[in-house]
Amino acid sequence: QVQLVESGGGLVQAGGSLRLSCAASGRIISANFMGWYRQAPGKQRELVAGISRGGSINYVDSVKGRFTISRDNAKNTVSLQMNSLKPEDTAVYYCNADFGYYRVYWGQGTQVTVSS
């Protein structure tokens, strides 16, 4: 069992920055995929950014050029640097770890609110 704990959410004005961190209780080096998802009220949860074990990175189009995901296997952390935030980035952000064979874990979520 792996526990994921997110931190770094909060309230920020449009154009500002936040850095989200996800600390894992287990070794993430063996995780096939680590990702950040978000869910806004009334909307489906969407993948914002993900990084594979091999280092391949993908972003949803709406955050490209603004968000950066990074993974530190030695510290068992995954971070999401969010710059130039927009009101439409407001959501609960969740950390996700996929170890394969249906071993998928989620954090409890952290609220990000961007005011206009």
JSON list of C-alpha atoms in Angstrom, two decimals:
[
{"chain": "A", "resi": 1, "resn": "GLN", "atom": "CA", "xyz": [0.00, 0.00, 0.00]},
{"chain": "A", "resi": 2, "resn": "VAL", "atom": "CA", "xyz": [1.29, 3.43, -0.96]},
{"chain": "A", "resi": 3, "resn": "GLN", "atom": "CA", "xyz": [0.03, 6.63, 0.59]},
{"chain": "A", "resi": 4, "resn": "LEU", "atom": "CA", "xyz": [0.24, 9.91, -1.31]},
{"chain": "A", "resi": 5, "resn": "VAL", "atom": "CA", "xyz": [0.04, 13.25, 0.48]},
{"chain": "A", "resi": 6, "resn": "GLU", "atom": "CA", "xyz": [-0.33, 16.45, -1.51]},
{"chain": "A", "resi": 7, "resn": "SER", "atom": "CA", "xyz": [0.62, 19.90, -0.31]},
{"chain": "A", "resi": 8, "resn": "GLY", "atom": "CA", "xyz": [1.07, 23.37, -1.71]},
{"chain": "A", "resi": 9, "resn": "GLY", "atom": "CA", "xyz": [-2.44, 24.30, -2.75]},
{"chain": "A", "resi": 10, "resn": "GLY", "atom": "CA", "xyz": [-4.04, 27.59, -1.86]},
{"chain": "A", "resi": 11, "resn": "LEU", "atom": "CA", "xyz": [-5.50, 30.84, -3.09]},
{"chain": "A", "resi": 12, "resn": "VAL", "atom": "CA", "xyz": [-3.60, 32.90, -5.62]},
{"chain": "A", "resi": 13, "resn": "GLN", "atom": "CA", "xyz": [-4.40, 35.76, -7.96]},
{"chain": "A", "resi": 14, "resn": "ALA", "atom": "CA", "xyz": [-4.47, 35.25, -11.71]},
{"chain": "A", "resi": 15, "resn": "GLY", "atom": "CA", "xyz": [-0.96, 35.35, -13.11]},
{"chain": "A", "resi": 16, "resn": "GLY", "atom": "CA", "xyz": [0.54, 33.99, -9.92]},
{"chain": "A", "resi": 17, "resn": "SER", "atom": "CA", "xyz": [2.33, 30.74, -9.20]},
{"chain": "A", "resi": 18, "resn": "LEU", "atom": "CA", "xyz": [1.97, 27.75, -6.95]},
{"chain": "A", "resi": 19, "resn": "ARG", "atom": "CA", "xyz": [4.04, 24.63, -6.48]},
{"chain": "A", "resi": 20, "resn": "LEU", "atom": "CA", "xyz": [2.29, 21.40, -5.58]},
{"chain": "A", "resi": 21, "resn": "SER", "atom": "CA", "xyz": [4.18, 18.54, -4.00]},
{"chain": "A", "resi": 22, "resn": "CYS", "atom": "CA", "xyz": [3.22, 14.91, -3.56]},
{"chain": "A", "resi": 23, "resn": "ALA", "atom": "CA", "xyz": [5.06, 12.80, -1.00]},
{"chain": "A", "resi": 24, "resn": "ALA", "atom": "CA", "xyz": [4.78, 9.04, -1.32]},
{"chain": "A", "resi": 25, "resn": "SER", "atom": "CA", "xyz": [5.13, 6.60, 1.54]},
{"chain": "A", "resi": 26, "resn": "GLY", "atom": "CA", "xyz": [6.63, 4.00, -0.78]},
{"chain": "A", "resi": 27, "resn": "ARG", "atom": "CA", "xyz": [9.33, 3.97, -3.38]},
{"chain": "A", "resi": 28, "resn": "ILE", "atom": "CA", "xyz": [8.01, 5.63, -6.52]},
{"chain": "A", "resi": 29, "resn": "ILE", "atom": "CA", "xyz": [10.99, 4.53, -8.58]},
{"chain": "A", "resi": 30, "resn": "SER", "atom": "CA", "xyz": [9.03, 1.44, -9.52]},
{"chain": "A", "resi": 31, "resn": "ALA", "atom": "CA", "xyz": [5.88, 3.37, -10.45]},
{"chain": "A", "resi": 32, "resn": "ASN", "atom": "CA", "xyz": [5.13, 3.14, -14.16]},
{"chain": "A", "resi": 33, "resn": "PHE", "atom": "CA", "xyz": [3.45, 6.51, -14.14]},
{"chain": "A", "resi": 34, "resn": "MET", "atom": "CA", "xyz": [3.06, 9.44, -11.78]},
{"chain": "A", "resi": 35, "resn": "GLY", "atom": "CA", "xyz": [0.54, 12.13, -12.54]},
{"chain": "A", "resi": 36, "resn": "TRP", "atom": "CA", "xyz": [-1.37, 15.15, -11.41]},
{"chain": "A", "resi": 37, "resn": "TYR", "atom": "CA", "xyz": [-5.10, 15.25, -12.07]},
{"chain": "A", "resi": 38, "resn": "ARG", "atom": "CA", "xyz": [-7.63, 17.94, -11.32]},
{"chain": "A", "resi": 39, "resn": "GLN", "atom": "CA", "xyz": [-11.35, 18.12, -10.89]},
{"chain": "A", "resi": 40, "resn": "ALA", "atom": "CA", "xyz": [-13.34, 21.32, -11.02]},
{"chain": "A", "resi": 41, "resn": "PRO", "atom": "CA", "xyz": [-16.92, 21.52, -9.70]},
{"chain": "A", "resi": 42, "resn": "GLY", "atom": "CA", "xyz": [-19.33, 19.90, -12.12]},
{"chain": "A", "resi": 43, "resn": "LYS", "atom": "CA", "xyz": [-16.54, 18.58, -14.34]},
{"chain": "A", "resi": 44, "resn": "GLN", "atom": "CA", "xyz": [-14.84, 15.26, -14.82]},
{"chain": "A", "resi": 45, "resn": "ARG", "atom": "CA", "xyz": [-11.43, 14.60, -13.39]},
{"chain": "A", "resi": 46, "resn": "GLU", "atom": "CA", "xyz": [-8.76, 15.23, -16.00]},
{"chain": "A", "resi": 47, "resn": "LEU", "atom": "CA", "xyz": [-5.09, 14.43, -16.32]},
{"chain": "A", "resi": 48, "resn": "VAL", "atom": "CA", "xyz": [-3.10, 17.65, -16.11]},
{"chain": "A", "resi": 49, "resn": "ALA", "atom": "CA", "xyz": [0.45, 16.32, -16.32]},
{"chain": "A", "resi": 50, "resn": "GLY", "atom": "CA", "xyz": [2.11, 12.95, -16.15]},
{"chain": "A", "resi": 51, "resn": "ILE", "atom": "CA", "xyz": [5.59, 11.50, -16.11]},
{"chain": "A", "resi": 52, "resn": "SER", "atom": "CA", "xyz": [6.51, 7.92, -16.85]},
{"chain": "A", "resi": 53, "resn": "ARG", "atom": "CA", "xyz": [9.18, 5.80, -15.22]},
{"chain": "A", "resi": 54, "resn": "GLY", "atom": "CA", "xyz": [11.32, 6.41, -18.26]},
{"chain": "A", "resi": 55, "resn": "GLY", "atom": "CA", "xyz": [10.91, 10.17, -17.97]},
{"chain": "A", "resi": 56, "resn": "SER", "atom": "CA", "xyz": [8.40, 10.78, -20.74]},
{"chain": "A", "resi": 57, "resn": "ILE", "atom": "CA", "xyz": [6.20, 13.75, -19.91]},
{"chain": "A", "resi": 58, "resn": "ASN", "atom": "CA", "xyz": [2.83, 14.82, -21.19]},
{"chain": "A", "resi": 59, "resn": "TYR", "atom": "CA", "xyz": [0.57, 17.77, -20.44]},
{"chain": "A", "resi": 60, "resn": "VAL", "atom": "CA", "xyz": [-3.00, 18.63, -21.21]},
{"chain": "A", "resi": 61, "resn": "ASP", "atom": "CA", "xyz": [-3.02, 21.32, -23.89]},
{"chain": "A", "resi": 62, "resn": "SER", "atom": "CA", "xyz": [-4.47, 23.98, -21.61]},
{"chain": "A", "resi": 63, "resn": "VAL", "atom": "CA", "xyz": [-1.41, 23.98, -19.31]},
{"chain": "A", "resi": 64, "resn": "LYS", "atom": "CA", "xyz": [1.41, 23.53, -21.80]},
{"chain": "A", "resi": 65, "resn": "GLY", "atom": "CA", "xyz": [4.06, 26.19, -21.35]},
{"chain": "A", "resi": 66, "resn": "ARG", "atom": "CA", "xyz": [2.75, 27.10, -17.90]},
{"chain": "A", "resi": 67, "resn": "PHE", "atom": "CA", "xyz": [3.02, 23.95, -15.80]},
{"chain": "A", "resi": 68, "resn": "THR", "atom": "CA", "xyz": [6.05, 21.74, -15.20]},
{"chain": "A", "resi": 69, "resn": "ILE", "atom": "CA", "xyz": [5.98, 18.29, -13.65]},
{"chain": "A", "resi": 70, "resn": "SER", "atom": "CA", "xyz": [9.04, 16.77, -12.05]},
{"chain": "A", "resi": 71, "resn": "ARG", "atom": "CA", "xyz": [9.80, 13.51, -10.31]},
{"chain": "A", "resi": 72, "resn": "ASP", "atom": "CA", "xyz": [12.44, 12.81, -7.67]},
{"chain": "A", "resi": 73, "resn": "ASN", "atom": "CA", "xyz": [12.75, 9.08, -7.20]},
{"chain": "A", "resi": 74, "resn": "ALA", "atom": "CA", "xyz": [15.33, 9.47, -4.44]},
{"chain": "A", "resi": 75, "resn": "LYS", "atom": "CA", "xyz": [12.98, 11.58, -2.34]},
{"chain": "A", "resi": 76, "resn": "ASN", "atom": "CA", "xyz": [9.82, 9.79, -3.47]},
{"chain": "A", "resi": 77, "resn": "THR", "atom": "CA", "xyz": [8.19, 13.03, -4.49]},
{"chain": "A", "resi": 78, "resn": "VAL", "atom": "CA", "xyz": [6.44, 14.41, -7.53]},
{"chain": "A", "resi": 79, "resn": "SER", "atom": "CA", "xyz": [5.95, 18.13, -7.97]},
{"chain": "A", "resi": 80, "resn": "LEU", "atom": "CA", "xyz": [3.92, 20.38, -10.21]},
{"chain": "A", "resi": 81, "resn": "GLN", "atom": "CA", "xyz": [5.13, 23.91, -10.74]},
{"chain": "A", "resi": 82, "resn": "MET", "atom": "CA", "xyz": [2.24, 26.05, -11.90]},
{"chain": "A", "resi": 83, "resn": "ASN", "atom": "CA", "xyz": [2.94, 29.47, -13.37]},
{"chain": "A", "resi": 84, "resn": "SER", "atom": "CA", "xyz": [0.73, 32.08, -15.02]},
{"chain": "A", "resi": 85, "resn": "LEU", "atom": "CA", "xyz": [-2.29, 30.65, -13.27]},
{"chain": "A", "resi": 86, "resn": "LYS", "atom": "CA", "xyz": [-5.74, 31.36, -14.63]},
{"chain": "A", "resi": 87, "resn": "PRO", "atom": "CA", "xyz": [-9.15, 31.27, -12.97]},
{"chain": "A", "resi": 88, "resn": "GLU", "atom": "CA", "xyz": [-9.97, 28.20, -15.07]},
{"chain": "A", "resi": 89, "resn": "ASP", "atom": "CA", "xyz": [-7.16, 26.34, -13.29]},
{"chain": "A", "resi": 90, "resn": "THR", "atom": "CA", "xyz": [-9.26, 26.39, -10.13]},
{"chain": "A", "resi": 91, "resn": "ALA", "atom": "CA", "xyz": [-9.87, 22.81, -9.04]},
{"chain": "A", "resi": 92, "resn": "VAL", "atom": "CA", "xyz": [-8.94, 20.14, -6.56]},
{"chain": "A", "resi": 93, "resn": "TYR", "atom": "CA", "xyz": [-5.62, 18.67, -7.65]},
{"chain": "A", "resi": 94, "resn": "TYR", "atom": "CA", "xyz": [-4.87, 15.01, -7.03]},
{"chain": "A", "resi": 95, "resn": "CYS", "atom": "CA", "xyz": [-1.62, 13.10, -7.12]},
{"chain": "A", "resi": 96, "resn": "ASN", "atom": "CA", "xyz": [-1.73, 9.68, -8.76]},
{"chain": "A", "resi": 97, "resn": "ALA", "atom": "CA", "xyz": [0.67, 6.75, -8.82]},
{"chain": "A", "resi": 98, "resn": "ASP", "atom": "CA", "xyz": [0.27, 3.75, -11.12]},
{"chain": "A", "resi": 99, "resn": "PHE", "atom": "CA", "xyz": [2.44, 0.74, -10.37]},
{"chain": "A", "resi": 100, "resn": "GLY", "atom": "CA", "xyz": [0.67, -1.53, -12.84]},
{"chain": "A", "resi": 101, "resn": "TYR", "atom": "CA", "xyz": [-1.30, -4.69, -12.15]},
{"chain": "A", "resi": 102, "resn": "TYR", "atom": "CA", "xyz": [-4.20, -2.55, -10.87]},
{"chain": "A", "resi": 103, "resn": "ARG", "atom": "CA", "xyz": [-2.06, -0.98, -8.16]},
{"chain": "A", "resi": 104, "resn": "VAL", "atom": "CA", "xyz": [-3.22, 2.59, -8.57]},
{"chain": "A", "resi": 105, "resn": "TYR", "atom": "CA", "xyz": [-3.14, 5.07, -5.71]},
{"chain": "A", "resi": 106, "resn": "TRP", "atom": "CA", "xyz": [-4.57, 8.54, -5.16]},
{"chain": "A", "resi": 107, "resn": "GLY", "atom": "CA", "xyz": [-3.87, 11.32, -2.75]},
{"chain": "A", "resi": 108, "resn": "GLN", "atom": "CA", "xyz": [-6.60, 13.13, -0.84]},
{"chain": "A", "resi": 109, "resn": "GLY", "atom": "CA", "xyz": [-6.40, 16.20, -3.04]},
{"chain": "A", "resi": 110, "resn": "THR", "atom": "CA", "xyz": [-5.41, 19.81, -2.51]},
{"chain": "A", "resi": 111, "resn": "GLN", "atom": "CA", "xyz": [-7.52, 22.82, -3.43]},
{"chain": "A", "resi": 112, "resn": "VAL", "atom": "CA", "xyz": [-6.16, 25.39, -5.86]},
{"chain": "A", "resi": 113, "resn": "THR", "atom": "CA", "xyz": [-8.20, 28.57, -6.25]},
{"chain": "A", "resi": 114, "resn": "VAL", "atom": "CA", "xyz": [-7.22, 31.27, -8.72]},
{"chain": "A", "resi": 115, "resn": "SER", "atom": "CA", "xyz": [-9.00, 34.59, -8.35]},
{"chain": "A", "resi": 116, "resn": "SER", "atom": "CA", "xyz": [-9.49, 36.97, -11.25]}
]
